[in-house]
PDB file of N, CA, C and O in Angstrom:
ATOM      1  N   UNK A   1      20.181  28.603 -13.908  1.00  0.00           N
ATOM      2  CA  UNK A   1      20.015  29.855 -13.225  1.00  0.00           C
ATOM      3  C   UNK A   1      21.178  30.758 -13.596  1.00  0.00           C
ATOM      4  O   UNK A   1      22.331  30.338 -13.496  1.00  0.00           O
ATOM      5  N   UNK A   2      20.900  32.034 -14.037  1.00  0.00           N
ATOM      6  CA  UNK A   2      21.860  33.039 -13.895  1.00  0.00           C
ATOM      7  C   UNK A   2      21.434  33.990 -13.125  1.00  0.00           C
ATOM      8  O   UNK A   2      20.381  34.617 -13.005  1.00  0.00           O
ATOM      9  N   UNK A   3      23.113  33.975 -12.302  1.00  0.00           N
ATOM     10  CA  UNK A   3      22.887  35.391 -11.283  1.00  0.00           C
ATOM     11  C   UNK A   3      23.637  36.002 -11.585  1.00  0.00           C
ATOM     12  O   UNK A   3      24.810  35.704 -11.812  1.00  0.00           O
ATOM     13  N   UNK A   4      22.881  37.470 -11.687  1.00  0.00           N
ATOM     14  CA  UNK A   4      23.852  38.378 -11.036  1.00  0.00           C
ATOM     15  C   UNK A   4      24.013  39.164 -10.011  1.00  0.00           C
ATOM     16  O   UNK A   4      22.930  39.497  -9.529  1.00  0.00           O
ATOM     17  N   UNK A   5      25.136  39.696  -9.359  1.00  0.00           N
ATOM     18  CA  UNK A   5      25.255  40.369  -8.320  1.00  0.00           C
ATOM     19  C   UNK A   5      25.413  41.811  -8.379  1.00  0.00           C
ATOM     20  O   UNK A   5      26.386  42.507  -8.669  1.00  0.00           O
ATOM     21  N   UNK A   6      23.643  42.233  -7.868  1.00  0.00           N
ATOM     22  CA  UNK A   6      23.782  43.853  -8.208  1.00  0.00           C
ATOM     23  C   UNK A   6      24.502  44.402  -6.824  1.00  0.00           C
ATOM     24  O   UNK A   6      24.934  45.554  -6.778  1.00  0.00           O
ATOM     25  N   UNK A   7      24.557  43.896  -6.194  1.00  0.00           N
ATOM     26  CA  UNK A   7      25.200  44.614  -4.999  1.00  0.00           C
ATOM     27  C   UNK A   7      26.610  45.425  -4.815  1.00  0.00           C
ATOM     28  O   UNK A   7      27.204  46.225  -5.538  1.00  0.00           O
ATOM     29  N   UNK A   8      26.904  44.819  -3.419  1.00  0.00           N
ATOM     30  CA  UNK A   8      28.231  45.838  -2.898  1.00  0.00           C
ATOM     31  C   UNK A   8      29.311  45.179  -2.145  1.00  0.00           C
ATOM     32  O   UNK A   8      30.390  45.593  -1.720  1.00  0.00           O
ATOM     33  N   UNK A   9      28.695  43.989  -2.095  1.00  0.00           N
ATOM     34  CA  UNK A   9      29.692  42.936  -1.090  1.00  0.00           C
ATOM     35  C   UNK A   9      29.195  41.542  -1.989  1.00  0.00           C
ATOM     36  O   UNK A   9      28.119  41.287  -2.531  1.00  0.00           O
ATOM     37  N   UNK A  10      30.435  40.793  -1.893  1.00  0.00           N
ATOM     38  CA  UNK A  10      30.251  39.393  -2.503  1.00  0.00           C
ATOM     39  C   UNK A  10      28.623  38.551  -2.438  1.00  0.00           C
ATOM     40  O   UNK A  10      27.779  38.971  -1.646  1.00  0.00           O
ATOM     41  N   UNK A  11      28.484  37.997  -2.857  1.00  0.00           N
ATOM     42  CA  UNK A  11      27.693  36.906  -2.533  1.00  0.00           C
ATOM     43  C   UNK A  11      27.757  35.513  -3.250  1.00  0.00           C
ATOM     44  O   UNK A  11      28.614  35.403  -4.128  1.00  0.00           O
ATOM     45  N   UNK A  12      26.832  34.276  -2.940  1.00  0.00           N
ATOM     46  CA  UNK A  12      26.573  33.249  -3.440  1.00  0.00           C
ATOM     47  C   UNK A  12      25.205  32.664  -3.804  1.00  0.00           C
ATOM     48  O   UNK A  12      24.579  32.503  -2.757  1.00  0.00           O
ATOM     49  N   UNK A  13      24.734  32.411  -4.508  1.00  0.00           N
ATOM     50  CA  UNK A  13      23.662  31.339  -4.725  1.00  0.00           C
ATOM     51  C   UNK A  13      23.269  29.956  -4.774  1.00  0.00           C
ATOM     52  O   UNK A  13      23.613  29.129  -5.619  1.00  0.00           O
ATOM     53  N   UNK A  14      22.377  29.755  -3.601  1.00  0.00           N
ATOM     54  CA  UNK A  14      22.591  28.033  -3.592  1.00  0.00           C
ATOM     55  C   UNK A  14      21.134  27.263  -3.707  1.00  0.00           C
ATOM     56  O   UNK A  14      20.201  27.981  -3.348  1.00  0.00           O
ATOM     57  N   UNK A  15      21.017  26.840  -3.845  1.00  0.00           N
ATOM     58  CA  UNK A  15      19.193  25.696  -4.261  1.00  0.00           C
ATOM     59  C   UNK A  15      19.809  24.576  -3.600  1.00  0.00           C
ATOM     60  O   UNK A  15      20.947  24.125  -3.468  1.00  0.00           O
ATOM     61  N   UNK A  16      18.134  24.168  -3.074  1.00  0.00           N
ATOM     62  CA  UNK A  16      18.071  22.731  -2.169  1.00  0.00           C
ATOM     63  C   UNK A  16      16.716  22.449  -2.470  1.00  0.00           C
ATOM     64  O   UNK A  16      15.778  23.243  -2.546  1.00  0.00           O
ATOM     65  N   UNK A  17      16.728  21.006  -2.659  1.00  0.00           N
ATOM     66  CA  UNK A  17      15.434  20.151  -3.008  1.00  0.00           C
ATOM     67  C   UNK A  17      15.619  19.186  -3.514  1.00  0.00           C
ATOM     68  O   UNK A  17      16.546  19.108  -4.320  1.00  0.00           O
ATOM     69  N   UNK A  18      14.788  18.057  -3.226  1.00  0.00           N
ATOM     70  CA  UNK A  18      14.225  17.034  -4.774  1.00  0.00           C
ATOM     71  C   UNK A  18      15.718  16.533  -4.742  1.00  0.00           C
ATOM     72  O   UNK A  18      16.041  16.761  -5.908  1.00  0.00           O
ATOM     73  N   UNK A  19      16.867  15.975  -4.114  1.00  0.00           N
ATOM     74  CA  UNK A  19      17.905  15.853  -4.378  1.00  0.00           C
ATOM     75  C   UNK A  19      18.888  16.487  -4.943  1.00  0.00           C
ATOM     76  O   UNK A  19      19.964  15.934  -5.170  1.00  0.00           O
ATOM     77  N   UNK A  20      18.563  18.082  -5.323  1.00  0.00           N
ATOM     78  CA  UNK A  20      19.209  18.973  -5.871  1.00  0.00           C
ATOM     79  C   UNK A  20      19.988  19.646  -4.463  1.00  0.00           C
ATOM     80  O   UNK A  20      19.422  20.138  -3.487  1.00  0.00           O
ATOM     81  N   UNK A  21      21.521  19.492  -4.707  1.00  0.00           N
ATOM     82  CA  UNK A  21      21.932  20.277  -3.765  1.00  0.00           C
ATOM     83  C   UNK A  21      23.065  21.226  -4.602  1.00  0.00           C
ATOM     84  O   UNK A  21      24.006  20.605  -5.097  1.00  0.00           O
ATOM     85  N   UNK A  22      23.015  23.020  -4.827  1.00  0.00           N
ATOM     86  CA  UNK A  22      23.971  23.123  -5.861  1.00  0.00           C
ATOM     87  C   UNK A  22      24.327  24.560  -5.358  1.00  0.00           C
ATOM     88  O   UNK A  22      23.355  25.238  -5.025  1.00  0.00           O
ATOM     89  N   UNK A  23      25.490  25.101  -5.254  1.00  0.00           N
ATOM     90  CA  UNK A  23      25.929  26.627  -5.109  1.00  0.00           C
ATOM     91  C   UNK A  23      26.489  27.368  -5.874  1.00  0.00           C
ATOM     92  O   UNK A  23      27.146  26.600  -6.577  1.00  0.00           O
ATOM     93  N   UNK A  24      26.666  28.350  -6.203  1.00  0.00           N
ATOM     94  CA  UNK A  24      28.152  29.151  -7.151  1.00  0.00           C
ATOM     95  C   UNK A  24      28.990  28.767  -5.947  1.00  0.00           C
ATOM     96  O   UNK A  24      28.851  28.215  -4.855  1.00  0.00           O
ATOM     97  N   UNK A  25      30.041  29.401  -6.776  1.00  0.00           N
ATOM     98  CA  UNK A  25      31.593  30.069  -5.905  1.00  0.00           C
ATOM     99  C   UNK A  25      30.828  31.642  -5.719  1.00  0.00           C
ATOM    100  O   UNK A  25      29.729  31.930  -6.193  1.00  0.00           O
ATOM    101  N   UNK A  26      31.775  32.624  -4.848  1.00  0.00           N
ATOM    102  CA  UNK A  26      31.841  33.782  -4.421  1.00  0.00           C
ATOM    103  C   UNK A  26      31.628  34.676  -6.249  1.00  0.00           C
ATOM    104  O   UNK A  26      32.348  34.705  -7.247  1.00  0.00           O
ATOM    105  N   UNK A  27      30.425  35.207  -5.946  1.00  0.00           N
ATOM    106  CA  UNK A  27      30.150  36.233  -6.858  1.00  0.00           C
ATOM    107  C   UNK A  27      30.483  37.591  -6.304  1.00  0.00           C
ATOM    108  O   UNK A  27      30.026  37.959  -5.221  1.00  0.00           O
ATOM    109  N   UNK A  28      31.250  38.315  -7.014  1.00  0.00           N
ATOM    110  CA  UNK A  28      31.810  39.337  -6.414  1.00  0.00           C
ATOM    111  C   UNK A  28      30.782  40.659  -7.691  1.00  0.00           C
ATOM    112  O   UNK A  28      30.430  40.742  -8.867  1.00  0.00           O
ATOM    113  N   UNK A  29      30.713  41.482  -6.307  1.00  0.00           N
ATOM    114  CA  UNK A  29      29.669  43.091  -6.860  1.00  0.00           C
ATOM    115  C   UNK A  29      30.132  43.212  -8.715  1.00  0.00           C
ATOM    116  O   UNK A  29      31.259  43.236  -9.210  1.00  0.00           O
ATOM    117  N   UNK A  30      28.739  43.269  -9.417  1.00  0.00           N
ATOM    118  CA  UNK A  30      28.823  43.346 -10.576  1.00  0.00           C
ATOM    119  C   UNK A  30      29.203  41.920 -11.398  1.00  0.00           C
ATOM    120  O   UNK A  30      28.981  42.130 -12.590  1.00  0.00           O
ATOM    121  N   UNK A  31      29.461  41.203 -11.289  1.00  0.00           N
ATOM    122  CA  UNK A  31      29.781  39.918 -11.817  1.00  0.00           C
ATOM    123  C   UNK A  31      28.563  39.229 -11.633  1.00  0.00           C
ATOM    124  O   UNK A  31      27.644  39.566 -10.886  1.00  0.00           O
ATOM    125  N   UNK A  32      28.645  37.833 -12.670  1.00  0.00           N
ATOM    126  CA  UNK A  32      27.416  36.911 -12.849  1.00  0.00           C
ATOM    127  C   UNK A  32      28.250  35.408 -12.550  1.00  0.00           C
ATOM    128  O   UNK A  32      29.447  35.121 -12.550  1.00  0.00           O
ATOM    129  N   UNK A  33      27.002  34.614 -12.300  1.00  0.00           N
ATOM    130  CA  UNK A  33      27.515  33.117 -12.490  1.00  0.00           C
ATOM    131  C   UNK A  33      26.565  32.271 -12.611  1.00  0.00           C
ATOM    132  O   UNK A  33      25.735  32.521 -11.736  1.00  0.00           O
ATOM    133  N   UNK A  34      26.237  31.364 -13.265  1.00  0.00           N
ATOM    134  CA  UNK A  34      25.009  29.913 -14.463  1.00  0.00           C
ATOM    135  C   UNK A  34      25.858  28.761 -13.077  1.00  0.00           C
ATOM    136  O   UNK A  34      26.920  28.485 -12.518  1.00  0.00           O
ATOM    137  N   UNK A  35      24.445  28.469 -13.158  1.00  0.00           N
ATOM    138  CA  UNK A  35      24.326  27.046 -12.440  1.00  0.00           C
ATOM    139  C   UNK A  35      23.229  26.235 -13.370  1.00  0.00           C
ATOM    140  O   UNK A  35      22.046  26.549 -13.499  1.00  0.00           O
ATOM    141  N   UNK A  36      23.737  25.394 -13.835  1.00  0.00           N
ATOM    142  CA  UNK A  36      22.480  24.117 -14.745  1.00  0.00           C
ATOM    143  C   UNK A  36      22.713  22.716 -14.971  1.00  0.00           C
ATOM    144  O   UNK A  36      23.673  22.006 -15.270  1.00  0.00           O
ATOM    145  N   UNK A  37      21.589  22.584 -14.742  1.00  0.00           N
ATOM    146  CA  UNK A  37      20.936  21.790 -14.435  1.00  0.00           C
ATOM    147  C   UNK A  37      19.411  20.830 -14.464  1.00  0.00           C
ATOM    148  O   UNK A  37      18.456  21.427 -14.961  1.00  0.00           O
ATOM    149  N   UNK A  38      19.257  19.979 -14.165  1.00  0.00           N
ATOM    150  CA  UNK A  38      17.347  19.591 -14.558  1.00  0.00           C
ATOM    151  C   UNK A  38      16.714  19.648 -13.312  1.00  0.00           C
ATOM    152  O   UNK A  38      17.249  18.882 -12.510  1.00  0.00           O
ATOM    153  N   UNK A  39      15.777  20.273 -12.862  1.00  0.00           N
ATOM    154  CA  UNK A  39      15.191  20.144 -12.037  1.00  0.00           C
ATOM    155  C   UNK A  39      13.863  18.985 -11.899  1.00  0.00           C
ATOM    156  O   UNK A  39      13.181  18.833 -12.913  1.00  0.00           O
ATOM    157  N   UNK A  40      13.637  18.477 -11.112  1.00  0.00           N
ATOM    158  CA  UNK A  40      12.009  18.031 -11.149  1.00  0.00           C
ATOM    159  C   UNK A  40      11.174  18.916 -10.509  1.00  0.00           C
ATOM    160  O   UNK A  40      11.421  19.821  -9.712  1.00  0.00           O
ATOM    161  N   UNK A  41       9.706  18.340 -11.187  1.00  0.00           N
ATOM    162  CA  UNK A  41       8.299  19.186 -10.079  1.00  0.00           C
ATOM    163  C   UNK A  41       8.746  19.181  -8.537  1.00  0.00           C
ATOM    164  O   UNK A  41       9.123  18.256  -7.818  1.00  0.00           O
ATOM    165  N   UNK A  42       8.576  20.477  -8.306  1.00  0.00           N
ATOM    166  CA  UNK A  42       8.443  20.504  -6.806  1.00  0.00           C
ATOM    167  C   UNK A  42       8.967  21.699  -6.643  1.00  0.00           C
ATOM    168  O   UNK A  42       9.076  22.545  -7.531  1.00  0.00           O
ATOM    169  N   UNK A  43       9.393  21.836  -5.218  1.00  0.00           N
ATOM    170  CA  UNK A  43       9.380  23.245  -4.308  1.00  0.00           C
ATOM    171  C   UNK A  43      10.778  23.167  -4.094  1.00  0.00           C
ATOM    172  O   UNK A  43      11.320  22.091  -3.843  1.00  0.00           O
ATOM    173  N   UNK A  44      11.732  24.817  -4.222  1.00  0.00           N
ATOM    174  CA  UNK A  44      13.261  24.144  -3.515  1.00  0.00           C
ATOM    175  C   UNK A  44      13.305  25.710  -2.876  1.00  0.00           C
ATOM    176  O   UNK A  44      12.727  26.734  -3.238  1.00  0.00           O
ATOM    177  N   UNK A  45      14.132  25.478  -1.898  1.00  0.00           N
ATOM    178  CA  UNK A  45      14.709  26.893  -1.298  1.00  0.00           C
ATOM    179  C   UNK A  45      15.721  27.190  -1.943  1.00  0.00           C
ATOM    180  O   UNK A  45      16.464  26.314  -2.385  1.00  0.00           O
ATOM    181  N   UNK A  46      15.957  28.558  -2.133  1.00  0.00           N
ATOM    182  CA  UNK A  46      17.500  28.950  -2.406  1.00  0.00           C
ATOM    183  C   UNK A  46      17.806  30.675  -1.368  1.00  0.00           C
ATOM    184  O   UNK A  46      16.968  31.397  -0.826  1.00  0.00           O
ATOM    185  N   UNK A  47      19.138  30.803  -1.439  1.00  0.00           N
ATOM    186  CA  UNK A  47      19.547  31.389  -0.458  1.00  0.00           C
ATOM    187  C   UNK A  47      20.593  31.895  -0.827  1.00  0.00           C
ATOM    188  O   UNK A  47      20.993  31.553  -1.940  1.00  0.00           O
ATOM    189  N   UNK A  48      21.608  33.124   0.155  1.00  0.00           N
ATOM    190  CA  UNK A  48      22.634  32.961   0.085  1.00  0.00           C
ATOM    191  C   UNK A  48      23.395  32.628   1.154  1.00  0.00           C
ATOM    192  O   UNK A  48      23.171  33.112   2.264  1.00  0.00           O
ATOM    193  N   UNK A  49      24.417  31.723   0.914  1.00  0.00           N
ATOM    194  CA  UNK A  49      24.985  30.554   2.136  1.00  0.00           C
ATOM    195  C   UNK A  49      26.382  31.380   3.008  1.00  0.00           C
ATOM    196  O   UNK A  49      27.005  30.917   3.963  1.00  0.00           O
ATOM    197  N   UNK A  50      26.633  32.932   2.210  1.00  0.00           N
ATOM    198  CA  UNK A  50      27.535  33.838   3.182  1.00  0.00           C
ATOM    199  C   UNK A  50      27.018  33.772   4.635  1.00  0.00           C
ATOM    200  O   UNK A  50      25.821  33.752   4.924  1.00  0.00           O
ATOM    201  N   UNK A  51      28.035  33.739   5.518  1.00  0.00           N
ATOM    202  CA  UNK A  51      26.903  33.911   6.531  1.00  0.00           C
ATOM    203  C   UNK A  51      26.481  35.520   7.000  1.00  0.00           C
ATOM    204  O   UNK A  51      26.938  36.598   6.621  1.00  0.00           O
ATOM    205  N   UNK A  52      25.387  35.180   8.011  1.00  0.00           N
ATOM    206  CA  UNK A  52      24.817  36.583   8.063  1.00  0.00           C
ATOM    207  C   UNK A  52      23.683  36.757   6.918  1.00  0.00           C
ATOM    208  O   UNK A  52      22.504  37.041   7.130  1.00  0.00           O
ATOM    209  N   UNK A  53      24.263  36.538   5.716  1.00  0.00           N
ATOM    210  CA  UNK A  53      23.001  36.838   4.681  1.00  0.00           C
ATOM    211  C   UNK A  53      22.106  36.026   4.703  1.00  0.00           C
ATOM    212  O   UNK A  53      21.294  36.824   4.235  1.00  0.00           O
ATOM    213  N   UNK A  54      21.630  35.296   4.809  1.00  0.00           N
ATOM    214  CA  UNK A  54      20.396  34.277   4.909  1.00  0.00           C
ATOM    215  C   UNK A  54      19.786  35.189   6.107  1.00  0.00           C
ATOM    216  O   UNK A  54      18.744  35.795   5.857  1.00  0.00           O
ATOM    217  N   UNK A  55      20.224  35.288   7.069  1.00  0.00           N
ATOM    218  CA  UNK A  55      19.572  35.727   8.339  1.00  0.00           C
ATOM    219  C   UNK A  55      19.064  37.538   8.105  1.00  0.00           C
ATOM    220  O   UNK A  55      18.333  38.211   8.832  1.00  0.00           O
ATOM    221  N   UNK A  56      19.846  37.977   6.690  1.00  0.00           N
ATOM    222  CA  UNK A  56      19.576  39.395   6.519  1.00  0.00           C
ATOM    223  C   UNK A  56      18.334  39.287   6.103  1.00  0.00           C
ATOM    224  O   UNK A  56      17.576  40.154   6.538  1.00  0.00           O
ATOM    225  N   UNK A  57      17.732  38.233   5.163  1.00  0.00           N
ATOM    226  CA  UNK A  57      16.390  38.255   4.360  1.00  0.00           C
ATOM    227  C   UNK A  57      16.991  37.479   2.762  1.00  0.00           C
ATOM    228  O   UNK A  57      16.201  37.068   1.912  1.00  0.00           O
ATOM    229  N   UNK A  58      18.473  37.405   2.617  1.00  0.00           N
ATOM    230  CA  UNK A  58      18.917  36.740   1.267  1.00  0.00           C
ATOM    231  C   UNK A  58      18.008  35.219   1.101  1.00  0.00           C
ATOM    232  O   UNK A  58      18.638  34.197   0.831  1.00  0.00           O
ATOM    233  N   UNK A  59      16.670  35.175   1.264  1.00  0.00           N
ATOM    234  CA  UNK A  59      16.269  33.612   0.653  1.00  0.00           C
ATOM    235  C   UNK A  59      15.049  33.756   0.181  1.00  0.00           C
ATOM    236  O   UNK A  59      14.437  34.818   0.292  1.00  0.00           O
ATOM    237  N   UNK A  60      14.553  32.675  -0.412  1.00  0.00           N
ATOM    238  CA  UNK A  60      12.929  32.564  -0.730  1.00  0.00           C
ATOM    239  C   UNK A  60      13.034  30.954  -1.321  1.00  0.00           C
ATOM    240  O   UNK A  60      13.658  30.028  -0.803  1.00  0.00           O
ATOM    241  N   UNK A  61      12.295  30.932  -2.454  1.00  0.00           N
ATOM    242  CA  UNK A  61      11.849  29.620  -3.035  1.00  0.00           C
ATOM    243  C   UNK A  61      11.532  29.496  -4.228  1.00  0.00           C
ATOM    244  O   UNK A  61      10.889  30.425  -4.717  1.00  0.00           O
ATOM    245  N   UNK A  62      11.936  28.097  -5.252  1.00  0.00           N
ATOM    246  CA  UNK A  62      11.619  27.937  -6.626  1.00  0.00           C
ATOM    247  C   UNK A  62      10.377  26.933  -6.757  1.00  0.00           C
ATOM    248  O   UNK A  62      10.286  26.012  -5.945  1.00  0.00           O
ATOM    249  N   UNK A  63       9.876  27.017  -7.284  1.00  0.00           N
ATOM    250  CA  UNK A  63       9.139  26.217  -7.840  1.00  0.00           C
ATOM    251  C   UNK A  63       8.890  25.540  -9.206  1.00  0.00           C
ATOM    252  O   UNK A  63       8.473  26.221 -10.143  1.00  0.00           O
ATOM    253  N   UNK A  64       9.085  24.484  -9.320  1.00  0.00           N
ATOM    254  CA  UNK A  64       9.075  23.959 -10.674  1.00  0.00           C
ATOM    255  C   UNK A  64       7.723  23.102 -11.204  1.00  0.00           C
ATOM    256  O   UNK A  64       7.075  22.616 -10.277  1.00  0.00           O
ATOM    257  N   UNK A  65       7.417  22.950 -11.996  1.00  0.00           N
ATOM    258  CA  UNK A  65       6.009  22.420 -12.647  1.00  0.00           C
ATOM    259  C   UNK A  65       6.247  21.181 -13.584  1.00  0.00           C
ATOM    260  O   UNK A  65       5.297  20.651 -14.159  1.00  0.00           O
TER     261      UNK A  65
END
């Protein structure tokens, strides 16, 4: 995964599933950061684990095939 952070305040990216548990460090406005890895088939959430942001709407879900 690469993120970047189009925003205005820090953030993080984190995935959960399938035994995958994985985050960045603090991505700060305009900066990127690679998380990799193998995934298996299945469903994972990801989010961001600042708090407050998850609860703003920062999440959804991956899916792998």
């Amino acid at each position: 995964f690469n993120v970047t952070n189009d925003g205005t305040v820090a953030h993080q990216f984190e995935i959960q599933g399938n035994g995958i548990d994985k985050k960045t460090s603090s991505i700060d406005p305009g900066k990127s950061a690679t998380l990799t890895f193998d995934l298996k088939a299945g469903k994972y959430e990801v989010w961001c684990p600042i708090p407050g942001h998850k609860e703003a709407g920062m999440d959804g879900s991956v899916t792998a095939s």
